[in-house]
Amino acid sequence: MSPKRLANLIDGRLEAPRANRWLDVFEPATGAVFAQCPDSDASDIDAAVAAARRAAPAWAATSADNRSHLLHRLADLVEARVEEFAALESRDSGKPLALARSLDIPRAVSNLRYFAAAIVSWSSQSHAMELGAINYTLRQPLGVVGCISPWNLPLYLFTWKIAPALAAGNTVVAKPSEITPCTAALLGELTIEAGLPPGVFNIVQGRGPGVGQPLIEHRQVKAVSFTGSTRTGEMIATATATQFKKVSLEMGGKNPAIVFADAELSDANLDTIVRSGFANQGEICLCGSRLLVQRSIYANFRERYLERVRALRVGDPNEATSDLGALVSKEHFDKVMGCIAQAREEGGDILCGGHAVQLDGRCANGWYVAPTVIEGLAPDAVTNQQEIFGPVVSLIPFDDEAEAIAIANGTGYGLAASLWTTDLSRAHRVGAELDFGIVWINCWLLRDLRTPFGGTKQSGLGREGGEEALRFFTEPKNICIRY
Ligand code: NAD
């Protein structure tokens, strides 16, 4: 059977790419091609932006109630097909089906519902002046905006951008990752069924240079919301600077998890610490890949931690018993294996894992890596500085609070940190000192969609989530009336 061909969504119609070129989409669990994605180009972007421009005035004039209603309807349609979406997401990305079913797709539904609700209760400010004047701020949509998302949480991060963009009254040209294009394509089909007017939401599939670049450079695209690697983020910042375009950049990380000697290391907390390193094969931007442990408990903690990591099962993503599935691509598998080899060369001791996992049957040619724990590397070793984005955690001992903070802050990244302590004062003190956009205390990946989301330094520019996202996708205009 020939692989299914995905379509672009332009002006409310499902279309083949104008140049009729296609990219193979692989199933990481098996290494086989199972779909083809449009290898679109600038001509498809031009058509999508033109459609989005035509649709923009009417969409901006649609009431918030109406926009909210349509987004809720879209959320209903996704929710009714959770199983189909989850199976597709798992097949496309290699993540365990159970994770796609419990995390990715429900969260995509929540993203749509959250912004559908937020837009109807959103208000702008007014500032009265005693001398007899009042200022009020209009928050107007920007027009056409571009949304670019990565492969690790495909539908989850795609909806995290398009929901606030559409809710705020913008029309959207979106580009999902060419490595995991499937669930976005299915969502695109559902936007037609939900009744979004033609041109309000467009999807152009394809590669970064072929589609992403003309999208960000397009003069009619007023803002770009991007999630992906720091290298691509830098390129986007450079390319958009001369147009003074609004950009929101969510990029890479090298996150620390810090365990103090006074932490409550219950089974549940240890499980969360393990999950914070290995969930989704470590392919979550928020995963803690540097595990800092206070020296006085280091030896004991290490044994308990390793026992749990060794118990993690790598297997067919379809099996309920698989804790880890396949890495997303052969290229990424090679990168992660290269990072492990480099850790060895730097003098790191591999305490567990450190190798590929060979499965059999349908998974014999998939891209599986054993959960890997390394120790013995200095905080400034390459392994402890560069983002690996795989199932690899490096253990680093520390003596006191000041050293923990220095090591944690001592990379170029600043996305998310977690810390484990029962000392309330320490929790607040260290939380304030950590140079990260997000700090979790005695938890990890506990998300409230109202909170600001994003990183500092090379991890991010701007924030997503809650009102931050609605502010990003609108232009404030102050109007002053003298009376
Ligand atoms: P990537 O930068 O390679 O690609 C991300 C997206 O950008 C893809 O859709 C890609 O096609 C597109 N792109 C590539 N080149 C482009 C260009 N020149 N112009 C415009 N678009 C272009 O990243 P990836 O490998 O897909 O994702 C993994 C990275 O994403 C990791 O670094 C991870 O930390 C990061 N990430 C960050 C967050 C966050 O919230 N901070 C969340 C998830 C992933």
Short mmCIF file of C-alpha atoms and ligand atoms in Angstrom, two decimals:
data_model
loop_
_atom_site.label_atom_id
_atom_site.label_comp_id
_atom_site.label_asym_id
_atom_site.label_seq_id
_atom_site.Cartn_x
_atom_site.Cartn_y
_atom_site.Cartn_z
CA MET A 1 0.00 0.00 0.00
CA SER A 2 1.42 3.42 -0.90
CA PRO A 3 1.85 5.83 2.02
CA LYS A 4 -0.95 8.28 2.72
CA ARG A 5 -0.32 11.77 1.37
CA LEU A 6 -1.07 14.66 3.70
CA ALA A 7 -2.42 17.96 2.38
CA ASN A 8 -1.86 21.63 3.02
CA LEU A 9 -4.85 23.64 4.21
CA ILE A 10 -5.10 26.91 2.29
CA ASP A 11 -8.17 29.12 2.13
CA GLY A 12 -10.37 26.41 3.60
CA ARG A 13 -9.31 23.78 1.03
CA LEU A 14 -7.07 20.74 1.31
CA GLU A 15 -4.39 21.09 -1.37
CA ALA A 16 -1.33 19.35 -2.72
CA PRO A 17 1.85 21.45 -2.73
CA ARG A 18 2.08 23.60 -5.85
CA ALA A 19 5.36 22.00 -6.95
CA ASN A 20 3.98 18.50 -6.26
CA ARG A 21 7.02 17.53 -4.18
CA TRP A 22 6.72 15.25 -1.14
CA LEU A 23 8.72 14.24 1.90
CA ASP A 24 8.71 10.78 3.44
CA VAL A 25 7.34 10.56 6.98
CA PHE A 26 8.81 7.73 9.07
CA GLU A 27 7.35 5.66 11.87
CA PRO A 28 10.17 5.74 14.46
CA ALA A 29 9.03 2.49 16.08
CA THR A 30 9.68 0.54 12.87
CA GLY A 31 11.90 2.79 10.76
CA ALA A 32 9.40 2.45 7.87
CA VAL A 33 7.80 5.21 5.78
CA PHE A 34 4.07 5.45 6.52
CA ALA A 35 3.03 8.83 5.09
CA GLN A 36 4.16 11.62 2.82
CA CYS A 37 4.07 15.25 3.71
CA PRO A 38 3.96 18.18 1.28
CA ASP A 39 7.43 19.55 0.57
CA SER A 40 5.91 22.99 0.04
CA ASP A 41 7.71 26.16 -0.99
CA ALA A 42 7.39 29.94 -1.04
CA SER A 43 4.55 29.81 -3.59
CA ASP A 44 2.39 27.85 -1.13
CA ILE A 45 3.27 30.31 1.64
CA ASP A 46 2.32 33.22 -0.66
CA ALA A 47 -1.07 31.61 -1.34
CA ALA A 48 -1.68 30.92 2.37
CA VAL A 49 -0.69 34.43 3.45
CA ALA A 50 -2.90 35.95 0.72
CA ALA A 51 -5.85 33.86 1.95
CA ALA A 52 -5.14 34.80 5.55
CA ARG A 53 -5.00 38.48 4.60
CA ARG A 54 -8.35 38.31 2.84
CA ALA A 55 -9.92 36.62 5.87
CA ALA A 56 -8.33 38.91 8.48
CA PRO A 57 -10.75 41.90 8.58
CA ALA A 58 -13.89 39.79 8.98
CA TRP A 59 -12.27 37.51 11.57
CA ALA A 60 -11.05 40.49 13.59
CA ALA A 61 -14.59 41.89 13.52
CA THR A 62 -16.14 38.59 14.65
CA SER A 63 -17.25 38.76 18.27
CA ALA A 64 -15.09 37.13 20.91
CA ASP A 65 -18.12 34.96 21.73
CA ASN A 66 -18.19 33.63 18.20
CA ARG A 67 -14.48 32.94 18.02
CA SER A 68 -14.73 31.22 21.37
CA HIS A 69 -17.65 29.10 20.15
CA LEU A 70 -15.72 27.92 17.07
CA LEU A 71 -12.64 27.01 19.13
CA HIS A 72 -14.81 25.06 21.58
CA ARG A 73 -16.39 23.25 18.64
CA LEU A 74 -12.94 22.36 17.33
CA ALA A 75 -11.97 21.10 20.81
CA ASP A 76 -15.12 18.93 20.84
CA LEU A 77 -14.17 17.39 17.50
CA VAL A 78 -10.65 16.58 18.68
CA GLU A 79 -11.95 15.18 21.94
CA ALA A 80 -14.37 12.91 20.11
CA ARG A 81 -11.40 11.41 18.25
CA VAL A 82 -8.83 11.18 21.06
CA GLU A 83 -7.99 7.57 20.22
CA GLU A 84 -7.37 8.32 16.56
CA PHE A 85 -5.25 11.38 17.37
CA ALA A 86 -3.27 9.51 20.04
CA ALA A 87 -2.54 6.57 17.73
CA LEU A 88 -1.42 8.94 14.98
CA GLU A 89 0.76 11.00 17.33
CA SER A 90 2.43 7.90 18.73
CA ARG A 91 3.00 6.44 15.26
CA ASP A 92 4.45 9.70 13.96
CA SER A 93 6.76 10.52 16.91
CA GLY A 94 7.64 7.15 18.50
CA LYS A 95 6.23 8.17 21.90
CA PRO A 96 4.31 5.59 23.93
CA LEU A 97 0.67 5.46 22.89
CA ALA A 98 -0.31 5.69 26.56
CA LEU A 99 1.52 9.03 26.84
CA ALA A 100 -0.10 10.46 23.71
CA ARG A 101 -3.48 9.36 25.10
CA SER A 102 -2.95 10.73 28.61
CA LEU A 103 -0.86 13.84 27.93
CA ASP A 104 -0.47 15.09 24.36
CA ILE A 105 -4.00 14.96 23.01
CA PRO A 106 -5.91 15.91 26.21
CA ARG A 107 -3.55 18.86 26.56
CA ALA A 108 -4.21 19.92 22.95
CA VAL A 109 -7.94 19.91 23.79
CA SER A 110 -7.24 21.94 26.96
CA ASN A 111 -5.22 24.48 24.97
CA LEU A 112 -8.14 25.08 22.62
CA ARG A 113 -10.66 25.24 25.46
CA TYR A 114 -8.49 27.43 27.68
CA PHE A 115 -8.05 30.18 25.07
CA ALA A 116 -11.65 29.82 23.90
CA ALA A 117 -12.70 30.67 27.47
CA ALA A 118 -9.95 33.22 28.16
CA ILE A 119 -10.85 35.47 25.25
CA VAL A 120 -14.40 36.09 26.44
CA SER A 121 -13.30 37.19 29.89
CA TRP A 122 -10.29 39.19 28.74
CA SER A 123 -10.35 42.92 29.37
CA SER A 124 -8.09 45.84 28.66
CA GLN A 125 -7.00 48.61 30.99
CA SER A 126 -8.12 52.18 31.49
CA HIS A 127 -6.26 54.98 33.27
CA ALA A 128 -8.19 57.98 34.52
CA MET A 129 -6.37 61.33 34.97
CA GLU A 130 -7.48 63.76 37.69
CA LEU A 131 -7.28 66.75 35.36
CA GLY A 132 -10.27 65.41 33.41
CA ALA A 133 -9.17 62.82 30.92
CA ILE A 134 -9.35 59.11 30.54
CA ASN A 135 -7.09 56.70 28.70
CA TYR A 136 -8.21 53.34 27.55
CA THR A 137 -6.18 50.68 25.83
CA LEU A 138 -7.46 48.82 22.81
CA ARG A 139 -6.00 45.38 22.27
CA GLN A 140 -6.32 44.79 18.54
CA PRO A 141 -5.38 41.69 16.57
CA LEU A 142 -2.18 41.95 14.54
CA GLY A 143 -3.50 40.55 11.25
CA VAL A 144 -1.71 37.53 9.78
CA VAL A 145 0.60 35.68 12.16
CA GLY A 146 2.95 32.73 11.64
CA CYS A 147 3.15 29.79 14.05
CA ILE A 148 6.03 27.29 13.80
CA SER A 149 6.21 24.20 15.99
CA PRO A 150 8.64 21.30 16.66
CA TRP A 151 8.35 17.50 16.64
CA ASN A 152 8.52 16.52 20.30
CA LEU A 153 4.98 17.37 21.44
CA PRO A 154 3.46 17.89 18.01
CA LEU A 155 -0.23 18.67 18.51
CA TYR A 156 0.25 19.90 22.07
CA LEU A 157 2.64 22.69 21.02
CA PHE A 158 0.88 23.40 17.73
CA THR A 159 -2.41 24.15 19.53
CA TRP A 160 -0.56 26.09 22.27
CA LYS A 161 0.20 28.69 19.59
CA ILE A 162 -2.72 28.64 17.22
CA ALA A 163 -5.39 28.74 19.96
CA PRO A 164 -4.38 32.14 21.42
CA ALA A 165 -3.59 33.52 17.96
CA LEU A 166 -7.06 32.69 16.65
CA ALA A 167 -8.85 33.58 19.89
CA ALA A 168 -7.29 37.05 19.82
CA GLY A 169 -8.68 37.63 16.31
CA ASN A 170 -5.66 36.97 14.10
CA THR A 171 -5.61 34.81 11.03
CA VAL A 172 -2.91 32.15 11.04
CA VAL A 173 -0.45 30.48 8.71
CA ALA A 174 0.96 27.55 10.66
CA LYS A 175 3.89 25.26 9.94
CA PRO A 176 4.19 22.04 11.95
CA SER A 177 7.42 20.07 12.00
CA GLU A 178 8.02 18.13 8.80
CA ILE A 179 9.16 15.22 11.00
CA THR A 180 5.75 14.87 12.72
CA PRO A 181 3.17 16.49 10.43
CA CYS A 182 0.25 14.09 10.83
CA THR A 183 -1.86 15.29 13.75
CA ALA A 184 -1.68 18.91 12.58
CA ALA A 185 -2.97 17.77 9.19
CA LEU A 186 -5.89 15.98 10.85
CA LEU A 187 -6.60 19.04 12.98
CA GLY A 188 -6.64 21.11 9.79
CA GLU A 189 -9.38 18.87 8.37
CA LEU A 190 -11.39 19.31 11.56
CA THR A 191 -11.18 23.11 11.37
CA ILE A 192 -13.22 22.86 8.15
CA GLU A 193 -15.78 20.67 9.93
CA ALA A 194 -15.83 23.04 12.91
CA GLY A 195 -16.78 25.87 10.56
CA LEU A 196 -13.79 28.17 10.74
CA PRO A 197 -14.20 30.58 7.81
CA PRO A 198 -11.88 29.91 4.84
CA GLY A 199 -8.48 31.58 5.18
CA VAL A 200 -8.71 32.09 8.95
CA PHE A 201 -6.50 29.09 9.62
CA ASN A 202 -3.99 27.75 7.09
CA ILE A 203 -1.38 25.02 7.34
CA VAL A 204 1.61 24.81 5.03
CA GLN A 205 3.63 21.65 5.51
CA GLY A 206 7.29 21.30 4.62
CA ARG A 207 10.86 21.92 5.67
CA GLY A 208 12.33 24.81 7.62
CA PRO A 209 14.29 26.44 4.82
CA GLY A 210 11.59 25.82 2.18
CA VAL A 211 8.50 26.86 4.17
CA GLY A 212 9.52 28.29 7.55
CA GLN A 213 11.95 30.79 6.07
CA PRO A 214 9.55 32.38 3.53
CA LEU A 215 6.86 32.43 6.24
CA ILE A 216 8.96 34.37 8.75
CA GLU A 217 10.33 36.69 6.06
CA HIS A 218 6.94 37.45 4.51
CA ARG A 219 6.23 41.19 4.82
CA GLN A 220 2.53 40.59 5.49
CA VAL A 221 3.19 38.27 8.43
CA LYS A 222 3.09 40.55 11.44
CA ALA A 223 4.33 38.23 14.17
CA VAL A 224 6.07 34.88 14.48
CA SER A 225 5.56 32.47 17.34
CA PHE A 226 8.25 29.80 17.23
CA THR A 227 9.12 26.76 19.31
CA GLY A 228 12.18 24.72 18.41
CA SER A 229 15.95 24.70 18.67
CA THR A 230 18.05 27.65 19.75
CA ARG A 231 19.91 27.52 16.42
CA THR A 232 16.69 28.02 14.42
CA GLY A 233 15.50 30.63 16.92
CA GLU A 234 18.66 32.64 16.32
CA MET A 235 18.06 32.51 12.58
CA ILE A 236 14.49 33.70 13.03
CA ALA A 237 15.54 36.55 15.35
CA THR A 238 18.10 37.68 12.78
CA ALA A 239 15.83 37.36 9.75
CA THR A 240 12.91 39.23 11.34
CA ALA A 241 14.90 41.99 13.07
CA THR A 242 15.06 44.36 10.12
CA GLN A 243 11.26 44.19 9.73
CA PHE A 244 10.81 44.91 13.47
CA LYS A 245 8.48 41.95 13.57
CA LYS A 246 7.07 40.71 16.85
CA VAL A 247 8.66 37.36 17.73
CA SER A 248 8.14 34.89 20.53
CA LEU A 249 10.90 32.29 20.71
CA GLU A 250 10.69 29.14 22.84
CA MET A 251 13.96 27.29 22.45
CA GLY A 252 16.27 24.65 23.89
CA GLY A 253 17.20 23.89 27.48
CA LYS A 254 19.67 22.16 29.75
CA ASN A 255 17.50 21.96 32.80
CA PRO A 256 18.66 21.11 36.31
CA ALA A 257 16.79 19.05 38.88
CA ILE A 258 18.27 19.84 42.31
CA VAL A 259 17.86 17.40 45.19
CA PHE A 260 18.76 18.74 48.64
CA ALA A 261 19.61 16.45 51.55
CA ASP A 262 16.39 17.52 53.29
CA ALA A 263 14.16 16.47 50.35
CA GLU A 264 11.35 14.08 51.05
CA LEU A 265 12.41 11.17 48.88
CA SER A 266 9.21 9.15 48.98
CA ASP A 267 8.60 6.58 46.26
CA ALA A 268 6.23 8.98 44.54
CA ASN A 269 8.77 11.82 44.56
CA LEU A 270 11.53 9.55 43.28
CA ASP A 271 9.24 8.40 40.50
CA THR A 272 8.63 12.03 39.53
CA ILE A 273 12.37 12.74 39.55
CA VAL A 274 12.92 9.75 37.25
CA ARG A 275 10.06 10.86 35.01
CA SER A 276 11.49 14.37 34.86
CA GLY A 277 14.54 12.92 33.09
CA PHE A 278 13.03 10.22 30.92
CA ALA A 279 9.41 11.05 30.06
CA ASN A 280 8.85 10.99 26.30
CA GLN A 281 12.37 9.47 25.92
CA GLY A 282 13.77 12.70 27.41
CA GLU A 283 12.42 14.56 24.39
CA ILE A 284 10.58 17.24 26.36
CA CYS A 285 12.17 20.67 26.48
CA LEU A 286 11.39 20.72 30.23
CA CYS A 287 13.13 17.43 31.09
CA GLY A 288 15.82 17.73 33.75
CA SER A 289 18.97 16.37 32.12
CA ARG A 290 21.34 17.52 34.90
CA LEU A 291 20.52 15.90 38.22
CA LEU A 292 22.26 17.81 41.03
CA VAL A 293 22.34 15.88 44.31
CA GLN A 294 23.68 17.07 47.67
CA ARG A 295 26.82 15.12 48.49
CA SER A 296 25.69 13.97 51.94
CA ILE A 297 22.90 11.85 50.38
CA TYR A 298 24.54 11.25 46.99
CA ALA A 299 25.52 7.57 47.36
CA ASN A 300 22.21 6.48 48.82
CA PHE A 301 20.15 8.54 46.37
CA ARG A 302 22.12 7.20 43.41
CA GLU A 303 21.32 3.60 44.29
CA ARG A 304 17.61 4.23 44.70
CA TYR A 305 17.51 6.31 41.52
CA LEU A 306 19.41 3.77 39.43
CA GLU A 307 17.19 0.94 40.61
CA ARG A 308 14.22 2.82 39.20
CA VAL A 309 15.88 3.84 35.95
CA ARG A 310 17.01 0.25 35.32
CA ALA A 311 13.39 -0.84 35.75
CA LEU A 312 12.19 1.43 32.92
CA ARG A 313 11.11 -0.58 29.91
CA VAL A 314 11.98 0.46 26.37
CA GLY A 315 9.60 -1.13 23.92
CA ASP A 316 7.00 -0.95 21.18
CA PRO A 317 5.11 2.34 21.74
CA ASN A 318 1.87 0.44 21.26
CA GLU A 319 2.52 -1.79 24.28
CA ALA A 320 1.06 -0.55 27.56
CA THR A 321 4.17 -1.86 29.36
CA SER A 322 6.57 0.44 27.44
CA ASP A 323 7.80 3.38 29.53
CA LEU A 324 9.96 4.67 26.67
CA GLY A 325 9.28 4.34 22.95
CA ALA A 326 11.52 5.18 20.00
CA LEU A 327 13.47 8.38 19.35
CA VAL A 328 11.84 10.52 16.71
CA SER A 329 14.22 9.96 13.77
CA LYS A 330 17.36 8.17 12.66
CA GLU A 331 19.12 11.55 12.60
CA HIS A 332 18.14 12.29 16.20
CA PHE A 333 19.03 8.74 17.29
CA ASP A 334 22.52 9.25 15.80
CA LYS A 335 22.83 12.59 17.57
CA VAL A 336 21.92 11.13 20.98
CA MET A 337 24.26 8.15 20.49
CA GLY A 338 26.99 10.63 19.52
CA CYS A 339 26.40 12.58 22.75
CA ILE A 340 26.74 9.37 24.79
CA ALA A 341 30.00 8.55 22.98
CA GLN A 342 31.23 12.06 23.74
CA ALA A 343 30.34 11.65 27.44
CA ARG A 344 32.52 8.52 27.49
CA GLU A 345 35.36 10.35 25.74
CA GLU A 346 35.11 13.17 28.29
CA GLY A 347 35.64 10.61 31.05
CA GLY A 348 32.06 10.08 32.19
CA ASP A 349 31.12 6.79 33.86
CA ILE A 350 28.02 5.23 32.34
CA LEU A 351 26.08 3.91 35.35
CA CYS A 352 23.29 2.42 33.27
CA GLY A 353 22.22 2.33 29.63
CA GLY A 354 24.66 3.93 27.23
CA HIS A 355 23.59 1.79 24.28
CA ALA A 356 20.94 1.37 21.62
CA VAL A 357 18.17 -1.14 22.30
CA GLN A 358 17.55 -3.80 19.67
CA LEU A 359 13.92 -4.90 19.67
CA ASP A 360 12.51 -7.65 17.50
CA GLY A 361 9.44 -8.24 15.37
CA ARG A 362 7.92 -5.13 13.83
CA CYS A 363 10.25 -2.92 15.93
CA ALA A 364 13.51 -4.51 14.73
CA ASN A 365 14.49 -1.44 12.69
CA GLY A 366 13.25 1.25 15.09
CA TRP A 367 15.39 3.86 16.85
CA TYR A 368 15.53 2.91 20.53
CA VAL A 369 18.02 4.09 23.17
CA ALA A 370 18.34 2.69 26.70
CA PRO A 371 17.77 5.18 29.55
CA THR A 372 21.27 6.34 30.34
CA VAL A 373 22.73 7.76 33.55
CA ILE A 374 26.22 9.25 33.60
CA GLU A 375 28.37 10.49 36.48
CA GLY A 376 31.80 11.89 37.05
CA LEU A 377 31.69 14.85 34.68
CA ALA A 378 32.46 18.43 35.71
CA PRO A 379 29.59 20.92 35.45
CA ASP A 380 31.35 22.59 32.52
CA ALA A 381 31.88 19.36 30.55
CA VAL A 382 30.24 19.41 27.12
CA THR A 383 27.78 16.72 28.25
CA ASN A 384 26.60 19.03 31.04
CA GLN A 385 26.39 22.08 28.81
CA GLN A 386 24.84 21.04 25.50
CA GLU A 387 21.24 20.01 25.00
CA ILE A 388 21.02 16.27 24.23
CA PHE A 389 17.22 15.97 24.11
CA GLY A 390 17.22 12.23 24.69
CA PRO A 391 17.03 9.69 27.53
CA VAL A 392 20.31 10.80 29.08
CA VAL A 393 20.77 12.21 32.59
CA SER A 394 24.03 13.33 34.16
CA LEU A 395 24.48 13.14 37.95
CA ILE A 396 26.38 16.02 39.56
CA PRO A 397 27.12 16.20 43.32
CA PHE A 398 27.16 19.53 45.18
CA ASP A 399 28.04 20.56 48.72
CA ASP A 400 25.86 23.53 49.60
CA GLU A 401 23.11 25.82 48.37
CA ALA A 402 25.46 28.37 46.83
CA GLU A 403 27.22 25.69 44.80
CA ALA A 404 23.92 24.18 43.66
CA ILE A 405 22.72 27.56 42.41
CA ALA A 406 26.04 28.27 40.66
CA ILE A 407 26.01 24.90 38.86
CA ALA A 408 22.33 25.16 37.98
CA ASN A 409 22.74 28.66 36.53
CA GLY A 410 26.03 27.79 34.87
CA THR A 411 24.84 27.04 31.34
CA GLY A 412 23.75 29.23 28.46
CA TYR A 413 20.17 28.04 28.85
CA GLY A 414 17.39 29.06 31.26
CA LEU A 415 14.16 27.23 30.56
CA ALA A 416 13.03 25.22 33.60
CA ALA A 417 14.49 24.05 36.91
CA SER A 418 13.07 21.78 39.58
CA LEU A 419 14.18 21.62 43.18
CA TRP A 420 13.42 19.15 45.93
CA THR A 421 13.53 20.28 49.57
CA THR A 422 11.34 20.35 52.68
CA ASP A 423 12.89 23.62 53.88
CA LEU A 424 10.34 26.29 53.00
CA SER A 425 12.76 29.18 53.31
CA ARG A 426 15.27 27.45 51.09
CA ALA A 427 12.58 26.72 48.53
CA HIS A 428 11.73 30.42 48.21
CA ARG A 429 15.36 31.59 48.42
CA VAL A 430 16.70 29.19 45.79
CA GLY A 431 13.62 29.59 43.60
CA ALA A 432 14.27 33.31 43.38
CA GLU A 433 17.98 32.83 42.61
CA LEU A 434 17.54 30.36 39.76
CA ASP A 435 17.88 32.08 36.40
CA PHE A 436 15.09 30.14 34.68
CA GLY A 437 11.66 31.06 33.36
CA ILE A 438 10.00 28.22 35.25
CA VAL A 439 10.88 26.73 38.66
CA TRP A 440 9.08 23.70 40.03
CA ILE A 441 9.41 22.97 43.75
CA ASN A 442 8.73 19.39 44.84
CA CYS A 443 7.01 18.68 41.53
CA TRP A 444 7.66 18.64 37.80
CA LEU A 445 5.57 19.43 34.73
CA LEU A 446 2.68 20.61 36.86
CA ARG A 447 1.16 23.06 34.41
CA ASP A 448 -1.44 25.75 34.95
CA LEU A 449 -2.25 27.25 31.55
CA ARG A 450 -2.75 30.71 33.08
CA THR A 451 0.92 31.03 34.08
CA PRO A 452 3.72 32.59 32.00
CA PHE A 453 5.63 29.92 30.09
CA GLY A 454 9.09 30.34 28.61
CA GLY A 455 12.77 30.69 29.29
CA THR A 456 15.61 33.11 29.83
CA LYS A 457 19.00 33.40 28.07
CA GLN A 458 19.28 31.06 25.05
CA SER A 459 16.05 29.31 25.99
CA GLY A 460 13.64 32.01 25.10
CA LEU A 461 12.45 35.44 24.23
CA GLY A 462 9.00 36.41 25.46
CA ARG A 463 6.46 34.23 27.21
CA GLU A 464 3.54 32.09 26.17
CA GLY A 465 0.54 31.03 28.23
CA GLY A 466 -2.41 32.84 29.76
CA GLU A 467 -2.57 36.58 29.24
CA GLU A 468 1.05 36.66 28.04
CA ALA A 469 -0.02 34.87 24.87
CA LEU A 470 -3.03 37.12 24.33
CA ARG A 471 -0.81 40.16 24.82
CA PHE A 472 1.71 38.81 22.31
CA PHE A 473 -0.96 38.24 19.69
CA THR A 474 -2.47 41.75 20.04
CA GLU A 475 -1.24 45.29 19.55
CA PRO A 476 -1.99 47.69 22.41
CA LYS A 477 -3.25 51.10 21.37
CA ASN A 478 -3.79 53.86 23.93
CA ILE A 479 -6.67 56.26 23.33
CA CYS A 480 -6.77 59.42 25.47
CA ILE A 481 -9.99 61.49 25.75
CA ARG A 482 -10.12 64.88 27.40
CA TYR A 483 -13.50 65.75 28.92
P1 NAD B 1 14.01 22.87 14.94
O1 NAD B 1 14.49 24.22 15.31
O2 NAD B 1 14.87 22.03 14.07
O3 NAD B 1 12.62 22.95 14.19
C1 NAD B 1 11.49 23.58 14.78
C2 NAD B 1 10.58 24.09 13.68
O4 NAD B 1 11.24 25.14 13.00
C3 NAD B 1 10.24 23.03 12.63
O5 NAD B 1 8.91 23.20 12.21
C4 NAD B 1 11.21 23.37 11.53
O6 NAD B 1 10.81 22.94 10.24
C5 NAD B 1 11.23 24.89 11.61
N1 NAD B 1 12.40 25.52 10.99
C6 NAD B 1 13.62 24.99 10.80
N2 NAD B 1 14.42 25.88 10.15
C7 NAD B 1 13.68 27.00 9.96
C8 NAD B 1 13.94 28.26 9.38
N3 NAD B 1 15.11 28.55 8.84
N4 NAD B 1 12.96 29.19 9.38
C9 NAD B 1 11.76 28.91 9.93
N5 NAD B 1 11.44 27.72 10.47
C10 NAD B 1 12.39 26.77 10.50
O7 NAD B 1 13.67 22.13 16.30
P2 NAD B 1 13.20 20.62 16.48
O8 NAD B 1 14.40 19.74 16.31
O9 NAD B 1 11.98 20.38 15.68
O10 NAD B 1 12.74 20.60 18.01
C11 NAD B 1 13.57 20.30 19.08
C12 NAD B 1 14.01 21.57 19.78
O11 NAD B 1 12.87 22.29 20.21
C13 NAD B 1 14.83 21.31 21.03
O12 NAD B 1 15.91 22.21 21.06
C14 NAD B 1 13.86 21.63 22.16
O13 NAD B 1 14.44 22.03 23.37
C15 NAD B 1 13.05 22.71 21.56
N6 NAD B 1 11.77 22.85 22.23
C16 NAD B 1 11.57 23.94 23.04
C17 NAD B 1 10.37 24.09 23.73
C18 NAD B 1 10.11 25.29 24.60
O14 NAD B 1 8.98 25.49 25.00
N7 NAD B 1 11.11 26.09 24.93
C19 NAD B 1 9.38 23.13 23.57
C20 NAD B 1 9.62 22.03 22.76
C21 NAD B 1 10.81 21.90 22.08
#
